[in-house]
Tab-separated table of C-alpha atoms and ligand atoms in Angstrom:
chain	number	residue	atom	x	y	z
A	21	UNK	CA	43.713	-89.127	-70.238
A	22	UNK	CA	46.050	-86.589	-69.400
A	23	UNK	CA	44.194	-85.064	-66.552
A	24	UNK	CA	44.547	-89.057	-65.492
A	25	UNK	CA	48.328	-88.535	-65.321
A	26	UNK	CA	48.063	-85.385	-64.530
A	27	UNK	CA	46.098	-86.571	-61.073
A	28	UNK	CA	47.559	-89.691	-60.160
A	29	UNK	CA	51.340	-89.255	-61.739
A	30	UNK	CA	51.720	-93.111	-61.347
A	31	UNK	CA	55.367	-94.141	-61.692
A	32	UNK	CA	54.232	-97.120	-63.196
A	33	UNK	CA	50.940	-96.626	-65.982
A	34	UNK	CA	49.251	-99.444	-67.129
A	35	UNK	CA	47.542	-99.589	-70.271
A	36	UNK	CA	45.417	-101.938	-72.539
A	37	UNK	CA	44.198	-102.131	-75.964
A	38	UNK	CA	41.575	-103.991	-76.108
A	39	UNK	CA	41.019	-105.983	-80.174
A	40	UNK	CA	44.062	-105.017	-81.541
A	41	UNK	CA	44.459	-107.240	-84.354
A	42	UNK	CA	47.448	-107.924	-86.112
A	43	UNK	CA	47.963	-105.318	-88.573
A	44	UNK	CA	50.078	-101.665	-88.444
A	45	UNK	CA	47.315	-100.425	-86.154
A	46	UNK	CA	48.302	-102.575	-83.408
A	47	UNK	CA	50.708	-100.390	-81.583
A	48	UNK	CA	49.655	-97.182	-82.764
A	49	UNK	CA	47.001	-96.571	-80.862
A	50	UNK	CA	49.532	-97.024	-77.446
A	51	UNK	CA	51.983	-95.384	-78.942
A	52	UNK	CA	50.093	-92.017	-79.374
A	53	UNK	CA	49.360	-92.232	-75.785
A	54	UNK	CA	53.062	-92.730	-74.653
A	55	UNK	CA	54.287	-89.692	-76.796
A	56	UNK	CA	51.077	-87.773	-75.296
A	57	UNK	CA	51.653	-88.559	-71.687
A	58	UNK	CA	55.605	-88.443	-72.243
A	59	UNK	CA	55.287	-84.563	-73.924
A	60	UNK	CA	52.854	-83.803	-70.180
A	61	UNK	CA	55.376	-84.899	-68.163
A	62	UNK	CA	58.070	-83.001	-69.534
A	63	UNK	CA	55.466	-80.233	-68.878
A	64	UNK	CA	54.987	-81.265	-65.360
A	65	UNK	CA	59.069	-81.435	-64.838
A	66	UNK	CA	58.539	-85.243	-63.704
A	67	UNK	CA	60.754	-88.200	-65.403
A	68	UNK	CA	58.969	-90.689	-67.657
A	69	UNK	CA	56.369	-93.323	-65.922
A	70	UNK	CA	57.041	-97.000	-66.721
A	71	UNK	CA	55.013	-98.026	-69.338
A	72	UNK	CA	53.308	-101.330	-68.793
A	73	UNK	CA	51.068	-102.150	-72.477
A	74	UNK	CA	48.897	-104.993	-72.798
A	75	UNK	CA	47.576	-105.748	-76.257
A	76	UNK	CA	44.611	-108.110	-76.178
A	77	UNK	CA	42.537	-109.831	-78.749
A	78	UNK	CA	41.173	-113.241	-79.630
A	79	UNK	CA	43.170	-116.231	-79.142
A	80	UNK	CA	43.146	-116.582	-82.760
A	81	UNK	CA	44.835	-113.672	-83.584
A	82	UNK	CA	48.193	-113.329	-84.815
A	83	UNK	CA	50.006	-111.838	-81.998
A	84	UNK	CA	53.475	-113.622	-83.817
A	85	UNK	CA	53.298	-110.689	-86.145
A	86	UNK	CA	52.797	-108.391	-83.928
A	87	UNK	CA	55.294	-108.753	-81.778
A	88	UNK	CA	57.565	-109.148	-84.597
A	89	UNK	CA	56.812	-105.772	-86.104
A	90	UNK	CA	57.446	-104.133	-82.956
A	91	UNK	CA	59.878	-101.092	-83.152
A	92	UNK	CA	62.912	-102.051	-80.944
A	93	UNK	CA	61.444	-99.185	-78.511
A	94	UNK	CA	58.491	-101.122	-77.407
A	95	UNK	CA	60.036	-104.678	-77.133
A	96	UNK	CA	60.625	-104.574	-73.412
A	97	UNK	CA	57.264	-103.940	-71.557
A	98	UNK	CA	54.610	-104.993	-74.216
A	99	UNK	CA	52.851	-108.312	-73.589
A	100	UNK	CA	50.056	-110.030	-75.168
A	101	UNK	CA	46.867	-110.990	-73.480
A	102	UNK	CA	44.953	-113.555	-75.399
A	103	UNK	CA	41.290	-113.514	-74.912
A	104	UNK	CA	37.901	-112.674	-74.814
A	105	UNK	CA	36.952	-108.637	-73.802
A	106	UNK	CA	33.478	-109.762	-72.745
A	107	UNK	CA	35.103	-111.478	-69.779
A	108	UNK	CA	37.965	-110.779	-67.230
A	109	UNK	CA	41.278	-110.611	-68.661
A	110	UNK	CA	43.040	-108.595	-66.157
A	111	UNK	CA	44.154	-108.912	-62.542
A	112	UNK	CA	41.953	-106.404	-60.037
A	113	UNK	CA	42.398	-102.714	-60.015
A	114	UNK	CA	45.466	-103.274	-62.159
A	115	UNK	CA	45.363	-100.640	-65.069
A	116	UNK	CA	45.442	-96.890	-65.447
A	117	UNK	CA	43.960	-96.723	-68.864
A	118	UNK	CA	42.015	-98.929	-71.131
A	119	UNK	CA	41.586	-98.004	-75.035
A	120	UNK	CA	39.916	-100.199	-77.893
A	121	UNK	CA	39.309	-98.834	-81.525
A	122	UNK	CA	37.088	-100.094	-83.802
A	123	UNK	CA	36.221	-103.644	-82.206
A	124	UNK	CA	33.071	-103.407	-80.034
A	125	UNK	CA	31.243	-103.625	-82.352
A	126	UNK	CA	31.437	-107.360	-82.371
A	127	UNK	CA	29.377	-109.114	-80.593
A	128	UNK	CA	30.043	-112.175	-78.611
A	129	UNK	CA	27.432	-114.089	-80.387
A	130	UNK	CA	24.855	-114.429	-83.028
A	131	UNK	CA	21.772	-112.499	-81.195
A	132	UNK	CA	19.852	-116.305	-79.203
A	133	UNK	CA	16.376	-114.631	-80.826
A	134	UNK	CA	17.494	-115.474	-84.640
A	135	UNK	CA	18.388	-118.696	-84.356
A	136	UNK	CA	16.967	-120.690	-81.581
A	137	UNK	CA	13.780	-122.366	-81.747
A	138	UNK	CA	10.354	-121.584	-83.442
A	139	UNK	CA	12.687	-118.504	-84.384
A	140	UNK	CA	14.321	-120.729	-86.981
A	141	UNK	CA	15.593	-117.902	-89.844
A	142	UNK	CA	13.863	-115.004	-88.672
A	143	UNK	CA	16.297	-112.385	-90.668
A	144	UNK	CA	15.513	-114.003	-94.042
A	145	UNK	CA	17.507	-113.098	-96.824
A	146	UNK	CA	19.613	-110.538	-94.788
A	147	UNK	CA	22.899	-110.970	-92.671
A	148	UNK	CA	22.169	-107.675	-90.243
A	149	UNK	CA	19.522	-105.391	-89.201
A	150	UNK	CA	17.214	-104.147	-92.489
A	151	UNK	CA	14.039	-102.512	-93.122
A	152	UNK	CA	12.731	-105.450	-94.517
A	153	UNK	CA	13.590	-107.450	-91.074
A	154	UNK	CA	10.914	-107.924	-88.078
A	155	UNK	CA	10.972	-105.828	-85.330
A	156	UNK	CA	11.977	-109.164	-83.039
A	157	UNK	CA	15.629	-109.037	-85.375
A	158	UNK	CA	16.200	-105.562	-84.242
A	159	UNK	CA	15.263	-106.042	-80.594
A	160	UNK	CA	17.392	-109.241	-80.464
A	161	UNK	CA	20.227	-107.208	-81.814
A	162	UNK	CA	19.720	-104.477	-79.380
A	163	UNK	CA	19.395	-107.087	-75.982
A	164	UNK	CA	22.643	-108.720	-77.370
A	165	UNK	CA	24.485	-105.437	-77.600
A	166	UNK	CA	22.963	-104.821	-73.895
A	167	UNK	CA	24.148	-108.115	-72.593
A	168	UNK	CA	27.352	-107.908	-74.312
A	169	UNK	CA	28.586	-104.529	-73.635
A	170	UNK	CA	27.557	-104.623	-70.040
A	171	UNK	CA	29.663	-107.656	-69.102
A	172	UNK	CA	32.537	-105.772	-71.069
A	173	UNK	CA	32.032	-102.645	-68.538
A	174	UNK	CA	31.534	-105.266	-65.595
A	175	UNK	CA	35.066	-106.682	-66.289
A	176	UNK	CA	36.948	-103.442	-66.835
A	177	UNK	CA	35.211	-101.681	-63.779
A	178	UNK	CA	37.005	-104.689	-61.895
A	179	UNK	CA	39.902	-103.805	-63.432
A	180	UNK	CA	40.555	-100.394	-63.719
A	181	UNK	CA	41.382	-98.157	-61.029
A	182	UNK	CA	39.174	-95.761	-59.140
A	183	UNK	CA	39.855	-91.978	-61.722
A	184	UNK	CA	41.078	-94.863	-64.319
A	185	UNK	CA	40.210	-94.050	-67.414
A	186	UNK	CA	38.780	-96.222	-70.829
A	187	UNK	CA	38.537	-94.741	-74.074
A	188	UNK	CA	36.076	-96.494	-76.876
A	189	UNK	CA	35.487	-96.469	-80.245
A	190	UNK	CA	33.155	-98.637	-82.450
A	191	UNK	CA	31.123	-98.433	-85.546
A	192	UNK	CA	27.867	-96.850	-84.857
A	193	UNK	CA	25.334	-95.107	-86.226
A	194	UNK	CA	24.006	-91.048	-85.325
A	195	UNK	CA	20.092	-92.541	-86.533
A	196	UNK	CA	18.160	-93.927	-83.094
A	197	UNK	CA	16.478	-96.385	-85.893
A	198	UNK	CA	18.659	-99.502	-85.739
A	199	UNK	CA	17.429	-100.250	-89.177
A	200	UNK	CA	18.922	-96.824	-90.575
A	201	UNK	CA	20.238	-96.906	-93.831
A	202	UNK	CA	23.829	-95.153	-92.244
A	203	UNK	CA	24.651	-98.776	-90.372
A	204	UNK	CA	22.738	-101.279	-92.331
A	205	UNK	CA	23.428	-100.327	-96.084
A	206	UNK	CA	26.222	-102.421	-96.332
A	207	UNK	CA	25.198	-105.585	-95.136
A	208	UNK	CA	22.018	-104.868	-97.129
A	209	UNK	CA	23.804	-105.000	-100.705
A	210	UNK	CA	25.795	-107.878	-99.547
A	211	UNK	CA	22.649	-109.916	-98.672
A	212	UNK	CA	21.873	-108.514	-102.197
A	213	UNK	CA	24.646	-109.857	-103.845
A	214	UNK	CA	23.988	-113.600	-102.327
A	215	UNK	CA	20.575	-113.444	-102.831
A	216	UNK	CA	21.883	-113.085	-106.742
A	217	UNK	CA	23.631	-115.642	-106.524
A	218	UNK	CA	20.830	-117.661	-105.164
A	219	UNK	CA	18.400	-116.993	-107.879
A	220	UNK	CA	21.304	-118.391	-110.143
A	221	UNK	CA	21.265	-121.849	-108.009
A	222	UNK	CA	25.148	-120.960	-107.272
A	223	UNK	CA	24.055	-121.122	-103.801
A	224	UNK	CA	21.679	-122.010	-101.105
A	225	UNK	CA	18.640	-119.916	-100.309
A	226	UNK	CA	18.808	-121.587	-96.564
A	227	UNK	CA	22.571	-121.283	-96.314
A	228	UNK	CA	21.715	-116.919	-96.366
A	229	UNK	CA	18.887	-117.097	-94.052
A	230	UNK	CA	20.929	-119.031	-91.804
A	231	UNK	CA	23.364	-116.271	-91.572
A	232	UNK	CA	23.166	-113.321	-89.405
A	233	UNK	CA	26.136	-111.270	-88.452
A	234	UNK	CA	27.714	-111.032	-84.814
A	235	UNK	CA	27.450	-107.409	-85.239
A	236	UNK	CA	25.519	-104.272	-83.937
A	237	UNK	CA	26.243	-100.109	-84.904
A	238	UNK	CA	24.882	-98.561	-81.487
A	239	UNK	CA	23.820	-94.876	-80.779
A	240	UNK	CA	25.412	-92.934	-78.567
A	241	UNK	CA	22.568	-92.972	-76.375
A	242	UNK	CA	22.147	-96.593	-76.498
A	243	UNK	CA	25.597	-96.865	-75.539
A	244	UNK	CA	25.364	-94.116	-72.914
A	245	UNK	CA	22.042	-96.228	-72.115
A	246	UNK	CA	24.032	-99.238	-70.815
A	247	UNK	CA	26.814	-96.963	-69.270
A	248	UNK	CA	24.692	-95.452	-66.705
A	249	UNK	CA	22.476	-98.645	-66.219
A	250	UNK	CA	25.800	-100.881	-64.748
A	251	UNK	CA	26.871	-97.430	-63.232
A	252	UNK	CA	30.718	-98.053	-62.615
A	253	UNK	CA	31.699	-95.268	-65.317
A	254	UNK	CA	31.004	-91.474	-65.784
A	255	UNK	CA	31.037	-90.702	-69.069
A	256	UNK	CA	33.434	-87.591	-69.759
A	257	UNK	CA	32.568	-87.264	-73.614
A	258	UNK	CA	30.969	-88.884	-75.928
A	259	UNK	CA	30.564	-88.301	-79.935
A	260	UNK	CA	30.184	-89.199	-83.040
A	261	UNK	CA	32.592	-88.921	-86.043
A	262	UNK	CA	31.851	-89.484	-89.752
A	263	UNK	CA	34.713	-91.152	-91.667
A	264	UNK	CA	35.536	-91.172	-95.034
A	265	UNK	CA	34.098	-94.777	-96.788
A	266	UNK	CA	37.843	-94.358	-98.921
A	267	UNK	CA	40.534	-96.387	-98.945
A	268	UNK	CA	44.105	-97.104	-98.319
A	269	UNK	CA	45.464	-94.417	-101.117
A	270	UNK	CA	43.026	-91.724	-101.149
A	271	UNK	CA	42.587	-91.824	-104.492
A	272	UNK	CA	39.811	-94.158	-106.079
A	273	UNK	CA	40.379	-93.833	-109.054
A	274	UNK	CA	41.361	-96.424	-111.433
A	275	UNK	CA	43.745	-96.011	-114.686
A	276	UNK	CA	40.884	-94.521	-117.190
A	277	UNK	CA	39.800	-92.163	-114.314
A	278	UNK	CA	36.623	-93.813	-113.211
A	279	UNK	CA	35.824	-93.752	-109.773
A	280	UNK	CA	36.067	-97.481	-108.320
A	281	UNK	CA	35.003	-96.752	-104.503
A	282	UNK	CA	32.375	-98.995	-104.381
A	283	UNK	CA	35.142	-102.065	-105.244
A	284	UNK	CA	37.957	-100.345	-103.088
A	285	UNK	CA	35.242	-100.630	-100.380
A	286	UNK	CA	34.417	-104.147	-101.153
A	287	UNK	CA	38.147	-105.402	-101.165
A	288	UNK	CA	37.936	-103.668	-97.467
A	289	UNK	CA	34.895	-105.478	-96.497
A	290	UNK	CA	36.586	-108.752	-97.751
A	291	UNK	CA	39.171	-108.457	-95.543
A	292	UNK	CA	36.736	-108.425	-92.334
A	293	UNK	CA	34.542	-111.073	-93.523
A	294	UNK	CA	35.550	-113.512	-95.666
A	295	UNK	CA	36.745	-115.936	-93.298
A	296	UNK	CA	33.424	-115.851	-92.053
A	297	UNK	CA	31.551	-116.098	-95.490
A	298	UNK	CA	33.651	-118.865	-96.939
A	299	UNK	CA	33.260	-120.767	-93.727
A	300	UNK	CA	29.679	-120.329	-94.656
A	301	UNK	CA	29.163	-120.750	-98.448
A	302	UNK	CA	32.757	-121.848	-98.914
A	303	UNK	CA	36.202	-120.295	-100.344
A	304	UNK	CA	37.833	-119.566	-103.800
A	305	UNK	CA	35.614	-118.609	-106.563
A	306	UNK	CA	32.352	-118.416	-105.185
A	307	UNK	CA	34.154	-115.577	-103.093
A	308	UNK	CA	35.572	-113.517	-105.734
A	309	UNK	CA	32.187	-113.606	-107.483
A	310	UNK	CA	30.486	-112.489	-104.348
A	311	UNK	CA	33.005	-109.463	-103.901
A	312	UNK	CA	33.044	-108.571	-107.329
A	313	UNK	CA	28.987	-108.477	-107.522
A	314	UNK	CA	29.391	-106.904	-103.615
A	315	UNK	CA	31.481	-104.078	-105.512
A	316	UNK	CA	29.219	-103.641	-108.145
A	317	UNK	CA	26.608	-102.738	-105.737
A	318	UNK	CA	28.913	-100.543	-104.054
A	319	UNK	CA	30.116	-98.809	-107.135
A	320	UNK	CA	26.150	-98.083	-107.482
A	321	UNK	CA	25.447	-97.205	-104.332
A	322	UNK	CA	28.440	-94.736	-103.375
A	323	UNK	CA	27.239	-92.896	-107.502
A	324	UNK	CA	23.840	-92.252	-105.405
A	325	UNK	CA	24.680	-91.305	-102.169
A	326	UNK	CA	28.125	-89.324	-102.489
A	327	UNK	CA	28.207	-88.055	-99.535
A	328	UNK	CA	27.542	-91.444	-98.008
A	329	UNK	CA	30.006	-91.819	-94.788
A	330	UNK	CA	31.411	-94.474	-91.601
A	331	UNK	CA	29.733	-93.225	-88.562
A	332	UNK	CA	32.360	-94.001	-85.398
A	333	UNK	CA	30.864	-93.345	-81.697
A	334	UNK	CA	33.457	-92.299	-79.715
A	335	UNK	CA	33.286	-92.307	-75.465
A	336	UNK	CA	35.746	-91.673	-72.884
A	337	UNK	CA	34.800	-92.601	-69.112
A	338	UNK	CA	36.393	-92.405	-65.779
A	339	UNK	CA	36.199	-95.092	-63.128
A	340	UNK	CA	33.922	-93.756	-60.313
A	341	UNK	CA	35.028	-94.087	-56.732
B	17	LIG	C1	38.711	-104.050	-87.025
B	17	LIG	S1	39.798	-104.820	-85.896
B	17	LIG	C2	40.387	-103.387	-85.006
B	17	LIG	C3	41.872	-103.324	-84.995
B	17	LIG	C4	42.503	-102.080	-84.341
B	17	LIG	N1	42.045	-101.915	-82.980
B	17	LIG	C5	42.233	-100.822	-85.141
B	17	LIG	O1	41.691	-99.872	-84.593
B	17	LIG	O2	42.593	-100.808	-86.324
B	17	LIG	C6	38.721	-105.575	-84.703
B	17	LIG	C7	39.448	-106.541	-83.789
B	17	LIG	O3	38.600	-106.874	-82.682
B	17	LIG	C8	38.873	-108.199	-82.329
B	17	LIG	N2	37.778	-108.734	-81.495
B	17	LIG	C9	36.493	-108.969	-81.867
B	17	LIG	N3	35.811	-109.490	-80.840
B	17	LIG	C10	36.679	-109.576	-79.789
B	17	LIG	C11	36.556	-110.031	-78.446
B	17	LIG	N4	35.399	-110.523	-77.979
B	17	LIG	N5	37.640	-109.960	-77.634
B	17	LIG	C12	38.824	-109.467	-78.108
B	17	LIG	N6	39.000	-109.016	-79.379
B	17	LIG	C13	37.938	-109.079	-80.209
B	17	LIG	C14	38.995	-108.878	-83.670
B	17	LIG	O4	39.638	-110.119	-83.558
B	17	LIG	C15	39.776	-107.854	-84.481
B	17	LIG	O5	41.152	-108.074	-84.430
């Protein structure tokens, strides 16, 4: 990034973050990369670029709030870009730098293999990738993730500049088994937990195997895969990182001093997928029973596996000429 200002010293730099919800993340991720570029060019002797910052995500999102919460700083050249990243969202060979942070994982769709045809419920019982699934669940994840993430590379090669650069990170996995226990554990004890509540007729064994999650943890080579195979990026690094499965104090611990991770967690995963879930098996108590038997699992899980961690893929590529 900074050898991309440090090459092109554009007066103007254009940046995007690309599903940047609604919440105190939003701006941080662009403003880290003003105060970066902004401490360079006081290096370089040069007066500050404009900054042009366009924060995209779903239509749905609540970009009121954002904007809102915007320190007075930003107020004059941020602008919100409602939309899908799988398509074009941006005028040709109009931005400098591209980030996104924790949102490619999503997929634009439930994998077509799952649910279409003679394929009727294939992923029984589960919502993602398990060992228990067929191996037609894990390719149909995989061509998904192909299809998906190479229209998202399509559209920003149109729109980044030749030495533009895009910086990614999504949930992942290190494992080059989709069905690894590092990506898949948690969707695992979820299906768990409904599967409970099946076998106490709270709900529908059919409404479960209906349900797969738009979702897929990639390798890096899978990712690195699909890079080199739509060719309009060189990949300058690529990694993965292991985060902490804590929470927003880092301390877990609840008033008696037992260690409540595994219900911390859960309130997380809540927060990501409940509007999904009660849209599915519907809202109020039949979701705080889920999360509460969801935790439970948790709580047993994170006792066995301690050391049990998020894996993030990171990659940073440069627009080739
Ligand atoms: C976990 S949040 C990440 C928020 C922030 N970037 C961060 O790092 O904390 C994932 C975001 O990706 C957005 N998202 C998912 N699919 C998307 C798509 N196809 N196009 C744009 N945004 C998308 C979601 O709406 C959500 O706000």
């Amino acid at each position: 990034m900074l050898n991309l200002y440090s090459t092109i010293l554009p007066e103007r730099l254009n940046m995007a973050d690309l599903g940047c919800s609604s919440g105190p993340n939003a701006v941080r991720q662009i403003h880290e990369i003003m105060d970066f570029i902004d401490e360079k060019r006081r290096q370089l002797g040069r007066t500050s670029p404009e900054f042009h910052c366009f924060l995209n995500d779903l239509p749905g999102n609540d970009f009121n709030t954002v904007f809102k919460g915007l320190p007075v700083f930003y107020e004059k050249f941020i602008a919100g870009v409602p939309g899908s990243f799988y398509g074009r969202l941006f005028p040709r060979s109009s931005l400098h730098l591209v980030v996104s942070s924790t949102s490619l994982h999503w997929l634009s769709q439930v994998p077509v293999g799952l649910h279409s045809g003679t394929n009727a419920h294939l992923n029984k019982g589960r919502l993602y990738i398990s060992k228990t699934s067929p191996p037609g669940v894990l390719r149909s994840y995989l061509e998904q993730f192909q299809l998906d993430f190479s229209a998202f590379l399509m559209s920003r090669s149109q729109e980044i500049i030749i030495g533009g650069c895009m910086v990614l990170t999504l949930i992942g996995r290190k494992s080059a088994d989709s069905s690894s226990d590092e990506c898949c554990f948690q969707w695992d004890l979820l299906a768990n937990a409904l599967m409970d509540m099946v076998h106490e007729d709270l709900i529908e064994e059919e409404k479960v195997d209906s349900l797969n999650i738009p979702l897929y943890c990639p390798s890096p080579e899978e990712l690195m895969h699909v890079i080199e195979m739509e060719g309009s990026f060189a990949i300058d690094h690529l990694e993965t990182i292991e985060v902490e499965y804590n929470t927003s104090d880092d301390n877990d611990d609840d008033n008696d001093g037992n260690d409540m991770r595994g219900h911390q967690v859960a309130k997380t995963f809540r927060v990501v997928t409940e509007p999904m879930l009660s849209e599915h098996f519907g809202s109020g108590e039949i979701m705080d029973d889920l999360f509460y038997r969801y935790g439970e699992y948790l709580q047993e899980y994170f006792t066995r596996n301690k050391g049990a961690k998020l894996i993030s893929v990171l990659v940073s590529m440069v627009r080739k000429g």
